[in-house]
Short mmCIF file of C-alpha atoms and ligand atoms in Angstrom, two decimals:
data_model
loop_
_atom_site.label_atom_id
_atom_site.label_comp_id
_atom_site.label_asym_id
_atom_site.label_seq_id
_atom_site.Cartn_x
_atom_site.Cartn_y
_atom_site.Cartn_z
CA MET A 1 -2.80 -46.72 62.71
CA PRO A 2 -4.41 -49.84 64.28
CA CYS A 3 -7.68 -49.27 66.09
CA ASP A 4 -8.07 -50.39 69.73
CA LEU A 5 -11.13 -51.09 71.90
CA ILE A 6 -12.08 -49.04 74.95
CA LEU A 7 -14.68 -50.65 77.23
CA ALA A 8 -17.14 -48.10 78.62
CA LEU A 9 -17.56 -49.34 82.18
CA ASP A 10 -21.11 -48.02 82.55
CA VAL A 11 -22.27 -50.30 85.38
CA PRO A 12 -23.88 -49.34 88.71
CA THR A 13 -21.43 -50.88 91.19
CA ARG A 14 -17.81 -52.00 91.52
CA GLU A 15 -19.18 -55.50 92.28
CA ALA A 16 -20.84 -55.51 88.84
CA ALA A 17 -17.61 -54.37 87.19
CA ALA A 18 -15.25 -56.75 89.03
CA PRO A 19 -15.93 -60.02 87.14
CA ILE A 20 -15.77 -58.30 83.74
CA LEU A 21 -12.44 -56.64 84.57
CA ARG A 22 -11.07 -59.88 86.03
CA GLN A 23 -11.95 -61.84 82.90
CA LEU A 24 -10.56 -59.22 80.51
CA ARG A 25 -7.30 -58.46 82.32
CA GLY A 26 -4.37 -58.99 79.98
CA GLN A 27 -6.58 -58.97 76.85
CA LEU A 28 -8.29 -55.59 76.93
CA ARG A 29 -6.03 -52.56 77.34
CA TRP A 30 -8.45 -49.68 77.85
CA VAL A 31 -11.30 -48.99 80.26
CA LYS A 32 -13.45 -45.87 80.24
CA ILE A 33 -14.67 -44.70 83.63
CA GLY A 34 -17.56 -42.33 83.15
CA LEU A 35 -19.93 -40.28 85.23
CA GLN A 36 -21.78 -43.26 86.69
CA MET A 37 -18.80 -44.94 88.37
CA PHE A 38 -16.82 -41.76 89.08
CA THR A 39 -19.81 -40.19 90.81
CA ALA A 40 -20.28 -43.31 92.92
CA TYR A 41 -16.66 -44.12 93.83
CA GLY A 42 -14.44 -41.17 92.88
CA PRO A 43 -10.66 -41.08 92.33
CA ASP A 44 -10.03 -44.20 94.48
CA TYR A 45 -11.87 -46.30 91.94
CA VAL A 46 -9.76 -44.85 89.11
CA ARG A 47 -6.62 -45.89 91.04
CA GLU A 48 -8.12 -49.34 91.67
CA VAL A 49 -8.84 -50.07 87.99
CA ALA A 50 -5.48 -48.61 86.90
CA GLY A 51 -3.87 -50.90 89.50
CA LEU A 52 -5.29 -53.89 87.60
CA GLY A 53 -3.16 -52.85 84.64
CA PHE A 54 -5.76 -51.07 82.50
CA ASN A 55 -5.18 -47.72 80.79
CA ILE A 56 -7.84 -45.31 81.97
CA PHE A 57 -10.01 -43.00 79.90
CA LEU A 58 -11.75 -40.72 82.41
CA ASP A 59 -14.89 -39.49 80.69
CA LEU A 60 -16.13 -36.56 82.75
CA LYS A 61 -16.94 -34.30 79.78
CA LEU A 62 -15.89 -31.11 81.56
CA HIS A 63 -17.81 -28.01 80.48
CA ASP A 64 -17.59 -24.83 82.56
CA ILE A 65 -15.86 -21.46 82.59
CA PRO A 66 -12.14 -21.66 81.65
CA ASN A 67 -10.80 -21.18 85.18
CA THR A 68 -13.04 -23.88 86.67
CA VAL A 69 -12.19 -26.41 83.97
CA ALA A 70 -8.45 -25.65 84.33
CA LYS A 71 -8.66 -26.20 88.11
CA ALA A 72 -10.53 -29.48 87.58
CA VAL A 73 -7.81 -30.64 85.15
CA GLU A 74 -5.18 -29.71 87.76
CA SER A 75 -7.02 -31.80 90.37
CA LEU A 76 -7.40 -34.76 88.01
CA GLY A 77 -3.92 -34.55 86.46
CA PRO A 78 -2.08 -36.53 89.18
CA LEU A 79 -4.44 -39.52 88.77
CA PRO A 80 -3.20 -42.55 86.79
CA ILE A 81 -5.25 -41.64 83.70
CA GLN A 82 -4.26 -41.51 80.03
CA MET A 83 -7.32 -39.74 78.54
CA LEU A 84 -9.74 -37.10 79.85
CA THR A 85 -12.71 -35.53 78.06
CA LEU A 86 -14.05 -31.99 77.92
CA HIS A 87 -16.80 -30.45 75.78
CA THR A 88 -15.46 -28.45 72.82
CA ALA A 89 -18.70 -26.42 73.03
CA GLY A 90 -17.07 -24.76 76.08
CA GLY A 91 -15.08 -22.74 73.53
CA GLY A 92 -11.48 -22.04 72.55
CA GLU A 93 -10.55 -20.14 75.70
CA MET A 94 -11.79 -23.01 77.88
CA MET A 95 -9.85 -25.59 75.84
CA ARG A 96 -6.64 -23.54 75.92
CA ALA A 97 -6.92 -23.16 79.71
CA ALA A 98 -7.49 -26.91 80.06
CA LYS A 99 -4.49 -27.66 77.83
CA ALA A 100 -2.21 -25.39 79.89
CA ALA A 101 -3.35 -27.09 83.10
CA GLN A 102 -2.81 -30.54 81.56
CA GLN A 103 0.71 -29.68 80.41
CA LYS A 104 1.53 -28.46 83.90
CA THR A 105 0.12 -31.43 85.83
CA ASN A 106 0.25 -34.47 83.50
CA PRO A 107 2.17 -33.93 80.24
CA ASN A 108 1.31 -37.43 78.96
CA LEU A 109 -2.44 -37.06 79.44
CA LEU A 110 -4.43 -36.87 76.19
CA LEU A 111 -7.21 -34.29 76.44
CA LEU A 112 -10.11 -35.32 74.23
CA GLY A 113 -12.62 -32.79 72.97
CA VAL A 114 -16.18 -34.06 72.68
CA THR A 115 -17.66 -32.62 69.49
CA VAL A 116 -21.37 -33.45 69.15
CA LEU A 117 -22.69 -36.25 71.36
CA THR A 118 -23.40 -39.37 69.33
CA SER A 119 -26.92 -39.39 70.83
CA MET A 120 -27.65 -36.08 69.02
CA ASP A 121 -28.73 -35.82 65.40
CA SER A 122 -29.42 -32.65 63.42
CA ALA A 123 -32.97 -32.48 64.86
CA GLY A 124 -31.56 -32.63 68.40
CA LEU A 125 -29.10 -29.85 67.56
CA ASN A 126 -31.88 -27.76 66.08
CA GLU A 127 -33.80 -28.07 69.34
CA ILE A 128 -30.97 -26.27 71.17
CA GLY A 129 -30.64 -23.58 68.52
CA VAL A 130 -27.79 -25.06 66.44
CA THR A 131 -29.04 -24.85 62.87
CA ALA A 132 -25.96 -26.51 61.29
CA GLN A 133 -26.14 -30.17 60.22
CA SER A 134 -24.43 -32.43 62.77
CA ALA A 135 -21.48 -33.18 60.42
CA ASP A 136 -20.82 -29.47 59.87
CA GLN A 137 -21.02 -28.77 63.58
CA VAL A 138 -18.58 -31.61 64.29
CA ALA A 139 -16.15 -30.25 61.68
CA ARG A 140 -16.38 -26.76 63.14
CA LEU A 141 -15.84 -27.90 66.74
CA GLY A 142 -13.09 -30.33 65.72
CA LYS A 143 -11.16 -27.57 63.96
CA LEU A 144 -11.60 -25.23 66.96
CA ALA A 145 -10.32 -27.97 69.30
CA ALA A 146 -7.25 -28.68 67.13
CA ASP A 147 -6.54 -24.93 66.84
CA SER A 148 -6.82 -24.70 70.65
CA GLY A 149 -4.10 -27.34 71.08
CA LEU A 150 -6.14 -30.51 71.62
CA ARG A 151 -4.71 -33.67 70.05
CA GLY A 152 -7.75 -35.91 70.45
CA LEU A 153 -11.45 -35.76 69.64
CA VAL A 154 -14.56 -37.78 70.42
CA CYS A 155 -16.94 -38.05 67.49
CA SER A 156 -19.27 -40.45 65.72
CA PRO A 157 -17.54 -42.99 63.45
CA LEU A 158 -19.65 -41.48 60.64
CA GLU A 159 -17.63 -38.27 60.91
CA VAL A 160 -14.14 -39.78 61.02
CA ARG A 161 -13.42 -39.46 57.30
CA LEU A 162 -14.55 -35.84 57.31
CA LEU A 163 -12.32 -34.98 60.29
CA ARG A 164 -9.35 -36.95 58.95
CA ALA A 165 -9.53 -34.81 55.81
CA LYS A 166 -9.55 -31.54 57.77
CA LEU A 167 -7.26 -32.14 60.76
CA PRO A 168 -3.56 -32.89 61.32
CA ALA A 169 -2.85 -36.66 61.12
CA GLU A 170 -1.63 -36.72 64.73
CA VAL A 171 -5.15 -35.98 66.05
CA GLN A 172 -6.51 -39.16 67.62
CA LEU A 173 -10.16 -39.92 66.92
CA VAL A 174 -12.15 -41.79 69.55
CA THR A 175 -15.55 -43.03 68.46
CA PRO A 176 -18.48 -44.19 70.58
CA GLY A 177 -21.73 -44.99 68.79
CA ILE A 178 -20.60 -48.52 67.93
CA ARG A 179 -23.14 -51.27 67.41
CA LEU A 180 -22.55 -54.88 66.40
CA ALA A 181 -23.76 -55.99 62.98
CA SER A 182 -26.12 -58.48 64.68
CA GLU A 183 -27.82 -55.85 66.87
CA ALA A 184 -31.34 -54.75 66.03
CA GLY A 185 -31.74 -51.53 68.05
CA SER A 186 -29.13 -48.89 68.79
CA ASP A 187 -30.50 -47.73 72.21
CA ASP A 188 -30.23 -43.91 72.37
CA GLN A 189 -27.30 -43.75 69.94
CA LYS A 190 -28.27 -42.12 66.65
CA ARG A 191 -25.02 -41.99 64.64
CA VAL A 192 -23.67 -45.57 64.70
CA MET A 193 -21.29 -47.99 62.87
CA THR A 194 -19.89 -51.52 63.41
CA PRO A 195 -16.41 -51.97 65.00
CA ALA A 196 -14.72 -53.07 61.75
CA ASP A 197 -16.28 -50.26 59.73
CA ALA A 198 -15.24 -47.68 62.34
CA ALA A 199 -11.68 -49.05 62.23
CA ARG A 200 -11.63 -48.97 58.44
CA ALA A 201 -12.93 -45.40 58.45
CA GLY A 202 -9.91 -44.33 60.52
CA SER A 203 -10.97 -44.36 64.21
CA THR A 204 -7.96 -44.56 66.52
CA TYR A 205 -10.11 -46.07 69.29
CA ILE A 206 -13.69 -47.29 69.48
CA VAL A 207 -15.67 -46.98 72.72
CA VAL A 208 -18.18 -49.74 73.38
CA GLY A 209 -20.52 -50.02 76.37
CA ARG A 210 -23.91 -51.66 76.16
CA PRO A 211 -23.15 -54.08 73.28
CA ILE A 212 -20.58 -55.64 75.66
CA LEU A 213 -22.20 -55.05 79.05
CA GLN A 214 -25.65 -56.29 78.05
CA ALA A 215 -24.35 -59.39 76.28
CA ALA A 216 -25.00 -62.76 77.94
CA ASP A 217 -21.20 -63.11 78.28
CA PRO A 218 -19.61 -59.62 78.35
CA ALA A 219 -16.01 -60.88 78.29
CA ALA A 220 -16.76 -63.03 75.23
CA ALA A 221 -18.43 -60.05 73.50
CA ALA A 222 -15.35 -57.90 74.18
CA ARG A 223 -13.04 -60.61 72.83
CA MET A 224 -15.18 -60.87 69.70
CA ILE A 225 -14.81 -57.13 69.06
CA LEU A 226 -11.04 -57.31 69.67
CA ALA A 227 -10.86 -60.13 67.12
CA GLU A 228 -12.97 -58.12 64.65
CA LEU A 229 -10.56 -55.17 65.02
CA ALA A 230 -7.53 -57.43 64.60
CA SER A 231 -8.93 -58.94 61.40
CA SER A 232 -9.86 -55.54 59.96
CA LYS A 233 -6.25 -54.49 60.66
CA ALA A 234 -4.96 -57.60 58.86
CA GLU A 235 -7.27 -56.83 55.93
CA GLY A 236 -5.89 -53.25 55.85
CA LEU A 237 -2.33 -54.59 55.71
CA LYS A 238 -3.21 -56.90 52.81
CA GLY A 239 -5.14 -54.25 50.88
O1 C5P B 1 -23.39 -48.15 75.60
P1 C5P B 1 -22.72 -47.39 74.51
O2 C5P B 1 -21.80 -48.25 73.66
O3 C5P B 1 -23.67 -46.55 73.70
O4 C5P B 1 -21.75 -46.40 75.31
C1 C5P B 1 -21.09 -45.35 74.71
C2 C5P B 1 -20.26 -44.62 75.74
O5 C5P B 1 -19.61 -43.54 75.10
C3 C5P B 1 -21.06 -44.03 76.89
O6 C5P B 1 -20.25 -44.21 78.06
C4 C5P B 1 -21.20 -42.56 76.57
O7 C5P B 1 -21.17 -41.76 77.72
C5 C5P B 1 -19.94 -42.30 75.75
N1 C5P B 1 -20.01 -41.21 74.78
C6 C5P B 1 -20.93 -41.13 73.75
N2 C5P B 1 -20.94 -40.07 72.87
C7 C5P B 1 -20.02 -39.11 73.00
C8 C5P B 1 -19.06 -39.20 74.03
C9 C5P B 1 -19.07 -40.27 74.88
O8 C5P B 1 -21.75 -42.04 73.60
N3 C5P B 1 -19.98 -38.13 72.13
#
């Protein structure tokens, strides 16, 4: 399956986002609206960006008791969104309740289960009492999510091969934690890979924020990543 780019629109204002979206309209398909922009502008902003022709990944990482998460999914379902995240750590009952609410309100919406945040490594997990290695914890949560009816997961690109081996092929794998080969630091991301490597490993989508947003020319950086994905796809077809 070819891998596509999702731009994480982690900027402070709609004015900051506007030129990037204008320049990438027609080239980039997916935009991720996360806590920063949703908290500032709410559902109207989701409708505004969808109105520009982008597919929307709403990254709210829901995590609460099953009834509360189900009600939130019911409220969000009518929005023009294609993907919505929740934390798999909320448990099987929470995910099943979310899935039932999604099927009722927006049958085409892909619910994505966040496994272990890509900013966490095994030491970070240990700090909160999870003694498993991060890869084992991701495998465990991924299996629980698939068994609970979810057909998409968010994980590090480093765990894609592991999950591909354990989960049904239809499960879509969305991977943040992407850094360009030229980048020195990785900010707060601990489990990272380049776009082409993530695509080759089997990511269905890569999510990229700061490597695009902090570039001197964000639209050019996004186009470069799209080209890198297209050439890794061509390579895959040859090989
Ligand atoms: O700037 P950067 O490319 O690190 O952005 C990654 C995006 O992916 C952020 O919006 C972050 O919230 C999101 N994300 C993540 N790890 C997860 C799930 C989502 O980094 N497990």
